[in-house]
Coordinates of C-alpha atoms and ligand atoms in Angstrom, one line a residue:
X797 CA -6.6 -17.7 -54.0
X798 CA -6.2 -14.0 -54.9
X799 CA -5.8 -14.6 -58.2
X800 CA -9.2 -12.9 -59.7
X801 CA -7.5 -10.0 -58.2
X802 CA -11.0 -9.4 -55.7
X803 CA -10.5 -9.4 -52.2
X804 CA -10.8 -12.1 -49.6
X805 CA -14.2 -11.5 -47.9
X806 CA -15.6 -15.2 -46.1
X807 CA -15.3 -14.9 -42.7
X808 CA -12.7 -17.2 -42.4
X809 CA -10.5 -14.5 -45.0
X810 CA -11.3 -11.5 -42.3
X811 CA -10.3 -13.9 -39.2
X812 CA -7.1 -14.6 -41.6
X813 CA -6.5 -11.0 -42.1
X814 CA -7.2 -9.4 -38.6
X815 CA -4.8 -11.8 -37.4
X816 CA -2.0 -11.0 -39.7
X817 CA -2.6 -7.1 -39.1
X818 CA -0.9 -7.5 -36.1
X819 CA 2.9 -10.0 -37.6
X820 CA 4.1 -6.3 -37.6
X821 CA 3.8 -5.9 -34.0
X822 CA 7.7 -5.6 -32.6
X823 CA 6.9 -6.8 -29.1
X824 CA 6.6 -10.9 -29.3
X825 CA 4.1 -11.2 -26.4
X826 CA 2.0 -8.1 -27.5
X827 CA 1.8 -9.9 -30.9
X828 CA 0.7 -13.1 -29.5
X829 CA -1.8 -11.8 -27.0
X830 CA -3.3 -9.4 -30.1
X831 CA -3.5 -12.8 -32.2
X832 CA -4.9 -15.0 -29.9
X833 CA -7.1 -12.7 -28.9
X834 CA -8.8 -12.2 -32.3
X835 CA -8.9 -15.9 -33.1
X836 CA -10.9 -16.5 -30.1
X837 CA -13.2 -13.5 -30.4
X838 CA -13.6 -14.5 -34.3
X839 CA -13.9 -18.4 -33.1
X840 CA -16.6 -17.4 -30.7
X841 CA -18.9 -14.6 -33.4
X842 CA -18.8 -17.6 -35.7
X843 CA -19.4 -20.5 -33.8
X844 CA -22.8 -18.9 -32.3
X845 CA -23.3 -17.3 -35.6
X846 CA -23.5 -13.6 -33.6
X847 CA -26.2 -11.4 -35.3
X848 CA -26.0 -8.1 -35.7
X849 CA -28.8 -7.1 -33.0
X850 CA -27.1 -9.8 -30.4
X851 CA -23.4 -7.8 -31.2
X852 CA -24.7 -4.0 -30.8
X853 CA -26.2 -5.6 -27.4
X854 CA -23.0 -6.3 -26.7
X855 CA -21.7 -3.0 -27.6
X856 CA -24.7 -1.2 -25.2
X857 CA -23.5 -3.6 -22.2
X858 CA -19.7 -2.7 -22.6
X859 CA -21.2 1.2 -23.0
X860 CA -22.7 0.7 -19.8
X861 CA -19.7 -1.1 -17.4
X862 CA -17.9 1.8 -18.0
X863 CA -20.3 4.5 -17.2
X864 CA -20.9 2.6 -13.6
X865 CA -17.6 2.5 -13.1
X866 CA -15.7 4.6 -11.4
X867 CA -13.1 4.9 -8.0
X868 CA -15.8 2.8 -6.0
X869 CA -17.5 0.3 -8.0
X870 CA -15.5 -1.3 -10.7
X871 CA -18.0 -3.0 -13.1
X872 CA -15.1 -4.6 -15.2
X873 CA -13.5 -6.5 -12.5
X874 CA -17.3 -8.0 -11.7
X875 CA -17.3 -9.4 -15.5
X876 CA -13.8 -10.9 -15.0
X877 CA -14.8 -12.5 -11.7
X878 CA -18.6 -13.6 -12.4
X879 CA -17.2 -15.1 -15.7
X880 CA -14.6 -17.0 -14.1
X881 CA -11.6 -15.1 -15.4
X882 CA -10.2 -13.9 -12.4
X883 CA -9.6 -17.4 -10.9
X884 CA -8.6 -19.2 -14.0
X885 CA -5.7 -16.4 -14.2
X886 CA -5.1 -16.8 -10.6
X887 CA -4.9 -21.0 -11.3
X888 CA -2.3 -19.4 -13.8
X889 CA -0.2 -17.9 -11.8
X890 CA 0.1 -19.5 -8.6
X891 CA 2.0 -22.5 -8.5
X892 CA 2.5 -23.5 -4.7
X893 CA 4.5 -26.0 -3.2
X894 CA 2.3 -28.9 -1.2
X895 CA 0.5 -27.5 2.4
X896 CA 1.1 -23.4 1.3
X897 CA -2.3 -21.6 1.9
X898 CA -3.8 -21.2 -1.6
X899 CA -4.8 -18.0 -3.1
X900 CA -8.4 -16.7 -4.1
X901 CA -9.9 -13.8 -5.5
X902 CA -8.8 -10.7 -4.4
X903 CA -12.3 -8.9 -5.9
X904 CA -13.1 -4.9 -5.7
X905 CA -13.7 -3.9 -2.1
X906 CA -9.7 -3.6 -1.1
X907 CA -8.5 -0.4 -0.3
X908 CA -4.8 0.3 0.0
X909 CA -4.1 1.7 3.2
X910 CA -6.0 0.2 6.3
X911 CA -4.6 1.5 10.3
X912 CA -1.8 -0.4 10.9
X913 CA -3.2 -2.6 14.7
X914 CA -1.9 -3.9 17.4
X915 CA -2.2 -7.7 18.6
X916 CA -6.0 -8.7 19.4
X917 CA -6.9 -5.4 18.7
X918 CA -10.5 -5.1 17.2
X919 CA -11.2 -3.9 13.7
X920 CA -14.5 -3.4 14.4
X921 CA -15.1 0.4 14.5
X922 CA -19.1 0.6 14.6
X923 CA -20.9 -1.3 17.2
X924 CA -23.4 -3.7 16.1
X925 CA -21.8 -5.0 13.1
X926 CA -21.9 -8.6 13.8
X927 CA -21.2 -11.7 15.9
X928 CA -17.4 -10.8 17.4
X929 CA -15.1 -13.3 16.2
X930 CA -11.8 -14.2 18.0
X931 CA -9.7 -14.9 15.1
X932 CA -6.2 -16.3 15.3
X933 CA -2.9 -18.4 14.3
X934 CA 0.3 -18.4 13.1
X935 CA 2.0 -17.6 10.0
X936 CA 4.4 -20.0 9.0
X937 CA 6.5 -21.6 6.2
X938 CA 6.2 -24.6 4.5
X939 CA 8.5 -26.5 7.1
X940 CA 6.3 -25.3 9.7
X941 CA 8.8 -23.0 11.2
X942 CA 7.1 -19.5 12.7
X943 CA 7.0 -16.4 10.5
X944 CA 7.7 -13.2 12.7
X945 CA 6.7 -10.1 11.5
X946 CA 4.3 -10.8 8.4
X947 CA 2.0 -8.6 8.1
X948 CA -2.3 -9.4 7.4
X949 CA -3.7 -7.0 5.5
X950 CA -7.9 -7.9 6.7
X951 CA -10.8 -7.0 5.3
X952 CA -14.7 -8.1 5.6
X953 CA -18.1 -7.4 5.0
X954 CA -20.6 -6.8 8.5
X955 CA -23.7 -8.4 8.8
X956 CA -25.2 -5.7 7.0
X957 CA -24.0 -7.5 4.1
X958 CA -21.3 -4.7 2.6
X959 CA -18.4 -3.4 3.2
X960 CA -17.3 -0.2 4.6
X961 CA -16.2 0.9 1.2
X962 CA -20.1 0.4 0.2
X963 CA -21.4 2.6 2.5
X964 CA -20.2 6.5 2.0
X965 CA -21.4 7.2 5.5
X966 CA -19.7 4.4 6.7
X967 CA -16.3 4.4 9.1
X968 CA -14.0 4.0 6.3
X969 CA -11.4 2.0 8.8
X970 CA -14.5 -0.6 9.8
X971 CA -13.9 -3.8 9.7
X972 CA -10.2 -3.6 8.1
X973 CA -6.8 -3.5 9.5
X974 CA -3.3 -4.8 9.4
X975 CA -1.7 -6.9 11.5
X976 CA 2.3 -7.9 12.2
X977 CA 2.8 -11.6 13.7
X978 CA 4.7 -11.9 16.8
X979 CA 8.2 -13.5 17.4
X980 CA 6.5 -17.1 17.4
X981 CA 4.8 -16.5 14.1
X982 CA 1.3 -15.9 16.1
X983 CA -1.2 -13.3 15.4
X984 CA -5.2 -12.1 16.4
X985 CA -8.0 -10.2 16.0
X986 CA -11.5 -9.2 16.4
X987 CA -13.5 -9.4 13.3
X988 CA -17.3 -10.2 13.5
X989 CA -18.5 -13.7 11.6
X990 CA -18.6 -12.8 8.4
X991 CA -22.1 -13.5 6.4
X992 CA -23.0 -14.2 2.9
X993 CA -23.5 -11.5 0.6
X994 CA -24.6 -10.6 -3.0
X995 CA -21.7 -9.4 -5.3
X996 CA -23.3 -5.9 -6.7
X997 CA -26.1 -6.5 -8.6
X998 CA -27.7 -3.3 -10.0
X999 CA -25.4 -3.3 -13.0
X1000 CA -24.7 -5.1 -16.0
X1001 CA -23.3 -7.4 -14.5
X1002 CA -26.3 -8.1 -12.3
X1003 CA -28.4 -8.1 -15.7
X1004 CA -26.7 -10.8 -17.0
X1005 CA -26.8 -12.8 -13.7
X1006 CA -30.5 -12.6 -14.0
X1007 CA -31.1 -13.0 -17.6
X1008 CA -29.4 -16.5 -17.5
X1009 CA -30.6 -17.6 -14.0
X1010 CA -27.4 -17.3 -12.1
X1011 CA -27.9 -15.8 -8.3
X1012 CA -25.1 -13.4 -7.3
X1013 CA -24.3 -14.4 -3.2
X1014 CA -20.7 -15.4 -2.3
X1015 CA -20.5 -17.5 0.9
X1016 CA -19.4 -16.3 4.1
X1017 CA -15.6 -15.1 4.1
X1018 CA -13.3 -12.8 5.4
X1019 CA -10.4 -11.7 3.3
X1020 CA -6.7 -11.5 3.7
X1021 CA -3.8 -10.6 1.8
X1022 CA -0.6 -12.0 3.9
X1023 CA 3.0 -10.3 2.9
X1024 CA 6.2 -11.4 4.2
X1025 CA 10.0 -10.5 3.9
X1026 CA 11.2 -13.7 1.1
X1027 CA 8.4 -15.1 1.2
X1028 CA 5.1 -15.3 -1.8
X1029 CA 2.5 -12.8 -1.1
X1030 CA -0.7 -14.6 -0.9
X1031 CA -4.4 -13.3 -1.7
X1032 CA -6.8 -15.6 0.3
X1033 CA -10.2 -16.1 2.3
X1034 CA -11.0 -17.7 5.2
X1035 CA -14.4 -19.1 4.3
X1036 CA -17.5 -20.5 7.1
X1037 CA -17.2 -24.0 6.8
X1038 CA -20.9 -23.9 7.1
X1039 CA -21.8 -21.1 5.2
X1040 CA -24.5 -21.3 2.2
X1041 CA -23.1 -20.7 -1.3
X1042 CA -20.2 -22.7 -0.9
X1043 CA -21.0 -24.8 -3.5
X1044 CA -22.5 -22.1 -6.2
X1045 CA -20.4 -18.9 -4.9
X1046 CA -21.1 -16.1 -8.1
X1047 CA -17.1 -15.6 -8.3
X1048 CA -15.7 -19.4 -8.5
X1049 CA -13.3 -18.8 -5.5
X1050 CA -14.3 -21.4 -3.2
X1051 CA -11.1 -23.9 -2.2
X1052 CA -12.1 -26.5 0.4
X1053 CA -8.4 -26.1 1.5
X1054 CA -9.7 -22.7 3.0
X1055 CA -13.0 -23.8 5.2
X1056 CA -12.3 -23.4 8.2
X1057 CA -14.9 -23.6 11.6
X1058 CA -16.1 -21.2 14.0
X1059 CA -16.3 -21.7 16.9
X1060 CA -19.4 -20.7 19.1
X1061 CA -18.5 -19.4 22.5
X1062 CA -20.0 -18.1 25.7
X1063 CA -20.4 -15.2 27.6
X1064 CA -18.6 -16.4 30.8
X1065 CA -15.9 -18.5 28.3
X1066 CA -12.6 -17.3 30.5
X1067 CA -10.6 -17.1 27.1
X1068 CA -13.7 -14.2 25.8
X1069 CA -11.5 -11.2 24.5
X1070 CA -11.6 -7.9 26.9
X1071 CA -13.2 -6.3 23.8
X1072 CA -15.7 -8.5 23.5
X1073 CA -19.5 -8.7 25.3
X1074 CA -22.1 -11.8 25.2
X1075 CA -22.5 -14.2 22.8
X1076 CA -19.0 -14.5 20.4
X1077 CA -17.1 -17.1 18.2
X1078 CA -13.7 -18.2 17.5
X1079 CA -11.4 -19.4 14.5
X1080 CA -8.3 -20.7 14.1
X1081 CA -6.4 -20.2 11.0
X1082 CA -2.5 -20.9 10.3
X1083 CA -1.6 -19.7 7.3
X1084 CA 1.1 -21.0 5.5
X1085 CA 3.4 -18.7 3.2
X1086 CA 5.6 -20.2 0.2
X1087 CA 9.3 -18.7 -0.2
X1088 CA 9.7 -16.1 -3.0
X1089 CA 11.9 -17.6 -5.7
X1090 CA 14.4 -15.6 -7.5
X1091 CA 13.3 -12.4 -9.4
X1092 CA 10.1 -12.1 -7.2
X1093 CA 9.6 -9.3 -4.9
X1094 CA 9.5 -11.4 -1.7
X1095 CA 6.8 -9.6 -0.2
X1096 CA 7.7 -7.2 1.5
X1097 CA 5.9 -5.6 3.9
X1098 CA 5.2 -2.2 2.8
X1099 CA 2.1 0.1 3.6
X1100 CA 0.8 -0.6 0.2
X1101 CA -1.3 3.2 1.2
X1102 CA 2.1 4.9 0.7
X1103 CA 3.3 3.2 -2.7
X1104 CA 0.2 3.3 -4.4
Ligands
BEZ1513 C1 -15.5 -10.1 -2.7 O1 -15.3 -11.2 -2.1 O2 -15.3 -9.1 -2.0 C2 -15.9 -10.1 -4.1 C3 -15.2 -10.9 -5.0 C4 -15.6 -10.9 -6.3 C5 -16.7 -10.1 -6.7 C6 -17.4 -9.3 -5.8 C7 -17.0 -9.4 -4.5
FE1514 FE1 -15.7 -10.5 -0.1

């Protein structure tokens, strides 16, 4: 009750009034997310009873994400995915019909713009950077009828543990390349088997992985982002069936529906690629796209270096 003429001032009353600052706001969804927002940052402060010295810790970490980040390392998108955000807003979005390859985290090491390859051609640039890995399949739709001409955007860590975007010295076309499927929806590649890694660690992000016991690796996994005319764009992995991590990855992007095996080879194996000496592995992997419904943008298969 206002009627002592004083204003409102328990913490409830300031919740009460932050969220009404925004009933002015003309867009309906900008109003919403505003509110919501403020509720749950209110509903959190008071339900831990946040002090004073615990929120200008807060502040100091926020101050410091954004002076690591910048066009290489992007400390924000770590928080989203080592807190779980980034997949519960993929869980959001992505509704696929039954048998379509699921989507995972797409996380910071993508760069627009990898050489466009030709079937079975290598992606691997440096020498040395791994087991070589056979990788192939088809892209198809839910019917199981051949895709021609999607296109595999690929990208993967060495067993260095990083990616080429990691390393300033590095090739910046190792280990990455796009690839179109064939009339009969088929496509391959040399990769290297991909290892497990630590997500960057030397940040605050990595400070609060150690302050509350968490370990930062992500199991063994090569990435993919698979566009096609009318059909859903899908942001996925391939993970090592038998990689470590796969049941504690930092990032909360492990679906069982993406293990698949690799397949260890040899030397004198009549199928080993031209590219290819000694020791070397294979995988299969069919990927299955979803059709685009109305109002999406179908996928297209654009060279997302040139739009961007
Ligand atoms: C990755 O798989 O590249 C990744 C995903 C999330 C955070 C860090 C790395
Ligand atoms: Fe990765």
């Amino acid at each position: 009750m206002a009627s002592t003429g004083t204003r409102k001032t328990t913490p409830a009353d300031i919740t009460a009034a932050a969220v009404a600052s925004f009933e002015g706001c003309a867009d309906p969804r900008l109003r919403e997310l505003m509110q919501s927002l403020v509720r749950h940052l209110h509903g959190f402060a008071t339900e831990v009873g946040l002090t004073e010295e615990e929120w200008r810790e807060m502040i100091v970490t926020l101050t410091a994400t954004g002076h690591i980040t910048d066009a290489r390392r992007q400390e924000f998108i770590l928080w989203s995915d080592s807190l779980g955000l980034s997949m519960l807003v993929d869980a959001l979005a992505h509704a696929l019909p039954p048998g379509a390859t699921e989507s995972t985290v797409l996380g910071p090491f993508y760069v627009p713009g990898a050489p466009q390859r030709s079937y079975g051609e290598s992606m691997v640039v440096e020498p040395g950077a791994g087991i070589p890995a056979w990788v192939y399949g088809r892209v198809l739709d839910v019917s199981g009828a051949p895709i021609a001409g999607a296109e595999l955007d690929v990208w993967q860590n060495g067993a260095d543990m990083l990616y080429a975007v990691q390393r300033p010295e590095a090739e910046e076309d190792h280990l990455r390349g796009r690839y179109l499927t064939r009339e009969d929806g088929s496509y391959a590649f040399v990769a290297v088997r991909p290892v497990p890694y630590p997500i960057p660690d030397d940040g605050p992000v990595g400070r609060m992985l150690s302050a509350t016991g968490r370990h930062p690796w992500r199991p063994a996994h090569i990435h993919m982002i698979v566009r096609a005319s009318g059909y859903k764009t899908v942001t996925t992995h391939v993970f090592d069936a038998v990689s470590e991590y796969l049941d504690s990855d930092a990032v909360f992007a492990v679906k069982p529906s993406l293990f698949r095996t690799f397949v260890e080879r040899s030397p004198d194996d009549p199928e080993r690629p031209p590219s290819v000496d000694g020791e070397w592995v294979s995988l299969e992997n069919d990927i299955v796209l979803a059709r685009a419904e109305d109002g999406e943008d179908g996928g297209a298969v654009v060279d997302p270096g040139r739009t961007a």
